[in-house]
mmCIF file of C-alpha atoms in Angstrom:
data_model
loop_
_atom_site.group_PDB
_atom_site.id
_atom_site.type_symbol
_atom_site.label_atom_id
_atom_site.label_comp_id
_atom_site.label_asym_id
_atom_site.label_seq_id
_atom_site.Cartn_x
_atom_site.Cartn_y
_atom_site.Cartn_z
ATOM 1 C CA ILE O 5 83.644 93.617 103.167
ATOM 2 C CA LEU O 6 83.565 89.965 104.107
ATOM 3 C CA ASN O 7 81.733 89.124 107.315
ATOM 4 C CA VAL O 8 82.682 85.890 108.964
ATOM 5 C CA GLU O 9 80.778 85.431 112.189
ATOM 6 C CA GLN O 10 81.047 82.835 114.899
ATOM 7 C CA SER O 11 78.703 81.941 117.690
ATOM 8 C CA PRO O 12 78.686 81.666 120.571
ATOM 9 C CA GLN O 13 81.560 83.942 121.602
ATOM 10 C CA SER O 14 82.297 81.719 124.586
ATOM 11 C CA LEU O 15 81.119 78.442 125.962
ATOM 12 C CA HIS O 16 81.606 76.698 129.300
ATOM 13 C CA VAL O 17 80.888 72.961 129.385
ATOM 14 C CA GLN O 18 81.538 70.075 131.737
ATOM 15 C CA GLU O 19 83.973 67.315 130.884
ATOM 16 C CA GLY O 20 82.153 64.677 128.861
ATOM 17 C CA ASP O 21 79.594 67.065 127.348
ATOM 18 C CA SER O 22 79.302 67.256 123.600
ATOM 19 C CA THR O 23 79.166 70.700 122.076
ATOM 20 C CA ASN O 24 78.996 72.523 118.781
ATOM 21 C CA PHE O 25 79.556 76.000 117.423
ATOM 22 C CA THR O 26 78.720 77.852 114.250
ATOM 23 C CA CYS O 27 80.615 79.787 111.622
ATOM 24 C CA SER O 28 78.669 81.807 109.056
ATOM 25 C CA PHE O 29 80.282 83.263 105.954
ATOM 26 C CA PRO O 30 79.335 84.808 102.593
ATOM 27 C CA SER O 31 77.854 82.106 100.377
ATOM 28 C CA SER O 32 78.851 83.807 97.126
ATOM 29 C CA ASN O 33 82.295 83.187 95.563
ATOM 30 C CA PHE O 34 83.013 80.377 98.004
ATOM 31 C CA TYR O 35 86.484 78.897 97.781
ATOM 32 C CA ALA O 36 87.289 77.195 101.077
ATOM 33 C CA LEU O 37 86.679 77.400 104.797
ATOM 34 C CA HIS O 38 89.359 76.807 107.419
ATOM 35 C CA TRP O 39 88.943 75.789 111.060
ATOM 36 C CA TYR O 40 91.741 76.381 113.581
ATOM 37 C CA ARG O 41 92.211 75.610 117.254
ATOM 38 C CA TRP O 42 94.238 78.185 119.170
ATOM 39 C CA GLU O 43 95.481 77.477 122.658
ATOM 40 C CA THR O 44 96.908 80.325 124.704
ATOM 41 C CA ALA O 45 100.607 81.013 124.009
ATOM 42 C CA LYS O 46 100.690 78.432 121.214
ATOM 43 C CA SER O 47 100.349 78.567 117.429
ATOM 44 C CA PRO O 48 96.903 78.288 115.880
ATOM 45 C CA GLU O 49 96.612 74.670 114.794
ATOM 46 C CA ALA O 50 94.852 73.796 111.551
ATOM 47 C CA LEU O 51 91.926 71.432 112.094
ATOM 48 C CA PHE O 52 90.146 71.297 108.751
ATOM 49 C CA VAL O 53 90.127 72.867 105.301
ATOM 50 C CA MET O 54 86.693 72.371 103.799
ATOM 51 C CA THR O 55 85.963 72.971 100.155
ATOM 52 C CA LEU O 56 82.879 71.048 99.002
ATOM 53 C CA ASN O 57 79.240 71.652 99.871
ATOM 54 C CA GLY O 58 78.083 68.841 102.127
ATOM 55 C CA ASP O 59 81.646 68.056 103.243
ATOM 56 C CA GLU O 60 81.962 66.377 106.596
ATOM 57 C CA LYS O 61 85.413 65.954 108.091
ATOM 58 C CA LYS O 62 86.505 64.252 111.275
ATOM 59 C CA LYS O 63 89.625 64.315 113.425
ATOM 60 C CA GLY O 64 89.316 62.213 116.541
ATOM 61 C CA ARG O 65 86.426 63.572 118.605
ATOM 62 C CA ILE O 66 86.142 66.717 116.487
ATOM 63 C CA SER O 67 84.124 66.914 113.290
ATOM 64 C CA ALA O 68 82.906 69.658 110.992
ATOM 65 C CA THR O 69 80.227 70.062 108.361
ATOM 66 C CA LEU O 70 79.881 72.571 105.552
ATOM 67 C CA ASN O 71 76.893 74.141 103.776
ATOM 68 C CA THR O 72 78.148 76.510 101.101
ATOM 69 C CA LYS O 73 74.696 77.329 99.724
ATOM 70 C CA GLU O 74 73.463 78.814 102.981
ATOM 71 C CA GLY O 75 76.900 79.917 104.170
ATOM 72 C CA TYR O 76 77.544 78.091 107.398
ATOM 73 C CA SER O 77 79.781 75.450 108.956
ATOM 74 C CA TYR O 78 79.366 73.627 112.244
ATOM 75 C CA LEU O 79 82.170 72.307 114.438
ATOM 76 C CA TYR O 80 81.267 69.487 116.806
ATOM 77 C CA ILE O 81 83.232 68.151 119.752
ATOM 78 C CA LYS O 82 82.082 64.850 121.191
ATOM 79 C CA GLY O 83 82.789 64.105 124.854
ATOM 80 C CA SER O 84 84.694 67.331 125.598
ATOM 81 C CA GLN O 85 87.906 67.031 127.593
ATOM 82 C CA PRO O 86 89.769 69.762 129.512
ATOM 83 C CA GLU O 87 92.502 69.684 126.866
ATOM 84 C CA ASP O 88 89.911 70.795 124.295
ATOM 85 C CA SER O 89 89.814 74.183 126.028
ATOM 86 C CA ALA O 90 90.934 76.685 123.408
ATOM 87 C CA THR O 91 89.644 79.314 121.012
ATOM 88 C CA TYR O 92 88.210 77.840 117.832
ATOM 89 C CA LEU O 93 88.533 80.056 114.782
ATOM 90 C CA CYS O 94 87.029 79.765 111.346
ATOM 91 C CA ALA O 95 88.508 81.654 108.409
ATOM 92 C CA PHE O 96 87.508 82.408 104.831
ATOM 93 C CA PRO O 97 90.195 82.971 102.178
ATOM 94 C CA ARG O 98 89.776 85.935 99.891
ATOM 95 C CA ALA O 99 91.711 87.363 96.958
ATOM 96 C CA GLY O 100 95.424 86.873 97.461
ATOM 97 C CA ASN O 101 94.695 84.015 99.828
ATOM 98 C CA MET O 102 94.495 86.247 102.883
ATOM 99 C CA LEU O 103 92.254 84.809 105.545
ATOM 100 C CA THR O 104 89.308 86.684 106.995
ATOM 101 C CA PHE O 105 88.726 85.294 110.464
ATOM 102 C CA GLY O 106 85.629 85.123 112.569
ATOM 103 C CA GLY O 107 85.817 86.392 116.123
ATOM 104 C CA GLY O 108 86.307 82.887 117.475
ATOM 105 C CA THR O 109 84.506 80.736 120.008
ATOM 106 C CA ARG O 110 86.304 80.411 123.307
ATOM 107 C CA LEU O 111 85.645 76.963 124.781
ATOM 108 C CA MET O 112 86.323 76.149 128.418
ATOM 109 C CA VAL O 113 85.885 72.547 129.568
ATOM 110 C CA LYS O 114 85.649 72.052 133.311
ATOM 111 C CA PRO O 115 86.945 68.794 134.797
ATOM 112 C CA GLY Q 18 113.013 75.236 110.278
ATOM 113 C CA ALA Q 19 110.316 72.866 111.419
ATOM 114 C CA GLY Q 20 107.775 75.590 112.016
ATOM 115 C CA VAL Q 21 107.184 79.312 111.866
ATOM 116 C CA SER Q 22 109.235 81.081 114.502
ATOM 117 C CA GLN Q 23 108.346 84.478 115.934
ATOM 118 C CA THR Q 24 110.497 86.561 118.213
ATOM 119 C CA PRO Q 25 110.182 87.909 120.763
ATOM 120 C CA SER Q 26 107.300 85.956 122.255
ATOM 121 C CA ASN Q 27 106.486 88.888 124.519
ATOM 122 C CA LYS Q 28 107.369 92.549 124.229
ATOM 123 C CA VAL Q 29 106.507 95.333 126.648
ATOM 124 C CA THR Q 30 107.292 98.811 125.422
ATOM 125 C CA GLU Q 31 106.543 102.359 126.422
ATOM 126 C CA LYS Q 32 104.142 104.506 124.452
ATOM 127 C CA GLY Q 33 105.981 106.355 121.713
ATOM 128 C CA LYS Q 34 108.785 103.829 121.317
ATOM 129 C CA TYR Q 35 109.727 101.901 118.168
ATOM 130 C CA VAL Q 36 109.445 98.101 118.030
ATOM 131 C CA GLU Q 37 110.403 95.369 115.594
ATOM 132 C CA LEU Q 38 108.776 91.967 115.495
ATOM 133 C CA ARG Q 39 110.436 89.144 113.612
ATOM 134 C CA CYS Q 40 108.990 86.196 111.709
ATOM 135 C CA ASP Q 41 111.037 83.288 110.399
ATOM 136 C CA PRO Q 42 108.790 81.241 108.075
ATOM 137 C CA ILE Q 43 109.045 77.632 107.019
ATOM 138 C CA SER Q 44 111.912 77.222 104.584
ATOM 139 C CA GLY Q 45 110.685 77.373 101.004
ATOM 140 C CA HIS Q 46 107.332 78.977 101.780
ATOM 141 C CA THR Q 47 106.991 81.886 99.376
ATOM 142 C CA ALA Q 48 103.879 83.436 100.932
ATOM 143 C CA LEU Q 49 104.070 85.182 104.308
ATOM 144 C CA TYR Q 50 101.248 86.895 106.178
ATOM 145 C CA TRP Q 51 101.027 89.122 109.225
ATOM 146 C CA TYR Q 52 97.865 89.271 111.326
ATOM 147 C CA ARG Q 53 96.963 91.114 114.508
ATOM 148 C CA GLN Q 54 94.628 89.779 117.169
ATOM 149 C CA SER Q 55 93.238 92.278 119.639
ATOM 150 C CA LEU Q 56 91.521 91.179 122.825
ATOM 151 C CA GLY Q 57 88.143 89.577 122.187
ATOM 152 C CA GLN Q 58 88.462 89.613 118.396
ATOM 153 C CA GLY Q 59 89.613 87.263 115.681
ATOM 154 C CA PRO Q 60 92.939 87.844 113.911
ATOM 155 C CA GLU Q 61 92.852 90.698 111.394
ATOM 156 C CA PHE Q 62 94.947 90.761 108.242
ATOM 157 C CA LEU Q 63 97.784 93.280 108.082
ATOM 158 C CA ILE Q 64 100.067 92.501 105.139
ATOM 159 C CA TYR Q 65 100.886 89.713 102.687
ATOM 160 C CA PHE Q 66 104.230 89.036 101.011
ATOM 161 C CA GLN Q 67 104.795 86.911 97.944
ATOM 162 C CA GLY Q 68 108.545 86.469 97.830
ATOM 163 C CA THR Q 69 110.249 89.753 98.651
ATOM 164 C CA GLY Q 70 107.422 92.056 97.658
ATOM 165 C CA ALA Q 71 104.393 93.162 99.612
ATOM 166 C CA ALA Q 72 101.547 91.884 97.449
ATOM 167 C CA ASP Q 73 98.880 93.463 99.651
ATOM 168 C CA ASP Q 74 99.418 95.873 102.533
ATOM 169 C CA SER Q 75 95.816 97.038 102.722
ATOM 170 C CA GLY Q 76 95.433 95.824 106.291
ATOM 171 C CA LEU Q 77 98.136 98.025 107.797
ATOM 172 C CA PRO Q 78 96.194 100.432 110.010
ATOM 173 C CA ASN Q 79 98.311 103.548 109.349
ATOM 174 C CA ASP Q 80 101.756 104.711 108.279
ATOM 175 C CA ARG Q 81 103.284 103.893 111.666
ATOM 176 C CA PHE Q 82 103.246 100.259 110.565
ATOM 177 C CA PHE Q 83 105.703 98.914 108.017
ATOM 178 C CA ALA Q 84 106.958 95.443 107.130
ATOM 179 C CA VAL Q 85 109.840 94.130 105.063
ATOM 180 C CA ARG Q 86 111.003 90.804 103.717
ATOM 181 C CA PRO Q 87 114.245 91.696 101.939
ATOM 182 C CA GLU Q 88 115.437 88.216 100.990
ATOM 183 C CA GLY Q 89 112.101 86.491 100.647
ATOM 184 C CA SER Q 90 112.471 84.596 103.894
ATOM 185 C CA VAL Q 91 112.548 86.370 107.280
ATOM 186 C CA SER Q 92 110.137 89.254 107.693
ATOM 187 C CA THR Q 93 110.175 92.119 110.169
ATOM 188 C CA LEU Q 94 107.100 94.089 111.198
ATOM 189 C CA LYS Q 95 108.049 97.568 112.365
ATOM 190 C CA ILE Q 96 105.865 99.844 114.455
ATOM 191 C CA GLN Q 97 106.854 103.453 115.024
ATOM 192 C CA ARG Q 98 105.624 105.726 117.816
ATOM 193 C CA THR Q 99 103.713 102.902 119.463
ATOM 194 C CA GLU Q 100 100.318 103.640 120.996
ATOM 195 C CA ARG Q 101 98.416 101.756 123.684
ATOM 196 C CA GLY Q 102 95.924 100.658 121.034
ATOM 197 C CA ASP Q 103 98.709 98.733 119.280
ATOM 198 C CA SER Q 104 98.709 96.229 122.137
ATOM 199 C CA ALA Q 105 97.769 92.880 120.617
ATOM 200 C CA VAL Q 106 99.090 89.486 119.610
ATOM 201 C CA TYR Q 107 100.872 89.758 116.263
ATOM 202 C CA LEU Q 108 100.713 86.484 114.329
ATOM 203 C CA CYS Q 109 102.767 85.455 111.351
ATOM 204 C CA ALA Q 110 101.865 82.647 108.955
ATOM 205 C CA SER Q 111 103.539 81.153 105.918
ATOM 206 C CA SER Q 112 102.226 79.041 103.108
ATOM 207 C CA SER Q 113 103.425 77.321 99.995
ATOM 208 C CA GLN Q 114 99.935 76.996 98.568
ATOM 209 C CA GLY Q 115 97.602 79.450 100.255
ATOM 210 C CA GLY Q 116 93.855 79.295 99.636
ATOM 211 C CA ALA Q 117 92.753 75.709 99.816
ATOM 212 C CA GLY Q 118 96.162 74.661 100.997
ATOM 213 C CA GLY Q 119 97.578 75.039 104.435
ATOM 214 C CA TYR Q 120 98.858 77.950 106.426
ATOM 215 C CA THR Q 121 101.331 77.395 109.233
ATOM 216 C CA PHE Q 122 101.189 79.952 112.016
ATOM 217 C CA GLY Q 123 103.787 81.009 114.513
ATOM 218 C CA SER Q 124 102.896 81.285 118.183
ATOM 219 C CA GLY Q 125 102.764 85.062 117.950
ATOM 220 C CA THR Q 126 104.339 88.043 119.653
ATOM 221 C CA ARG Q 127 102.290 89.539 122.461
ATOM 222 C CA LEU Q 128 102.948 93.293 122.344
ATOM 223 C CA THR Q 129 101.970 95.405 125.322
ATOM 224 C CA VAL Q 130 102.317 99.166 125.081
ATOM 225 C CA VAL Q 131 102.277 100.864 128.485
#
């Protein structure tokens, strides 16, 4: 059984705060790690696909790092805005390319 | 189409009824996945199609759940004798690459069993 865990479960921040959350995953047989942003009533939106240990990817104010040896990835949001409010999901592909998701971090940014 | 389309977006049904949820993937994507997201949890895998065949249905919770993809494009998830515990958001995704490639998700069907 693959355990993909995310923390915290939820987070409330003020507009302008920077924040980060964690995804932990099995470090053996690593293939890739996916990050998604999921706003209510919309499709989960792919943020990053990370494959190499030490990877750091950036998309606007959002960035992510990857440590495959210890089995964790961090997602950072710099200067949070209300439109960043969403659930952030990480996912780990397994045999057949099915994704095993973490429970998500629900971010709420107050204006 | 431009994206993955799921219909209906919302479905309210009475306990014991039968429901069908439809997924129209991106044209040309051979892989199609169904996931279910219950309140407070991450999406959980249900079934994976490669072309017309179900390559892995190990995530279907019981025999009330069934899915088809007869022509390798549109897929229908069928739930018989619905129970209140089936209430969830049902997500569909398609992919041409899978794994390290990209998955495109639909916006889901929110099923409420009353």
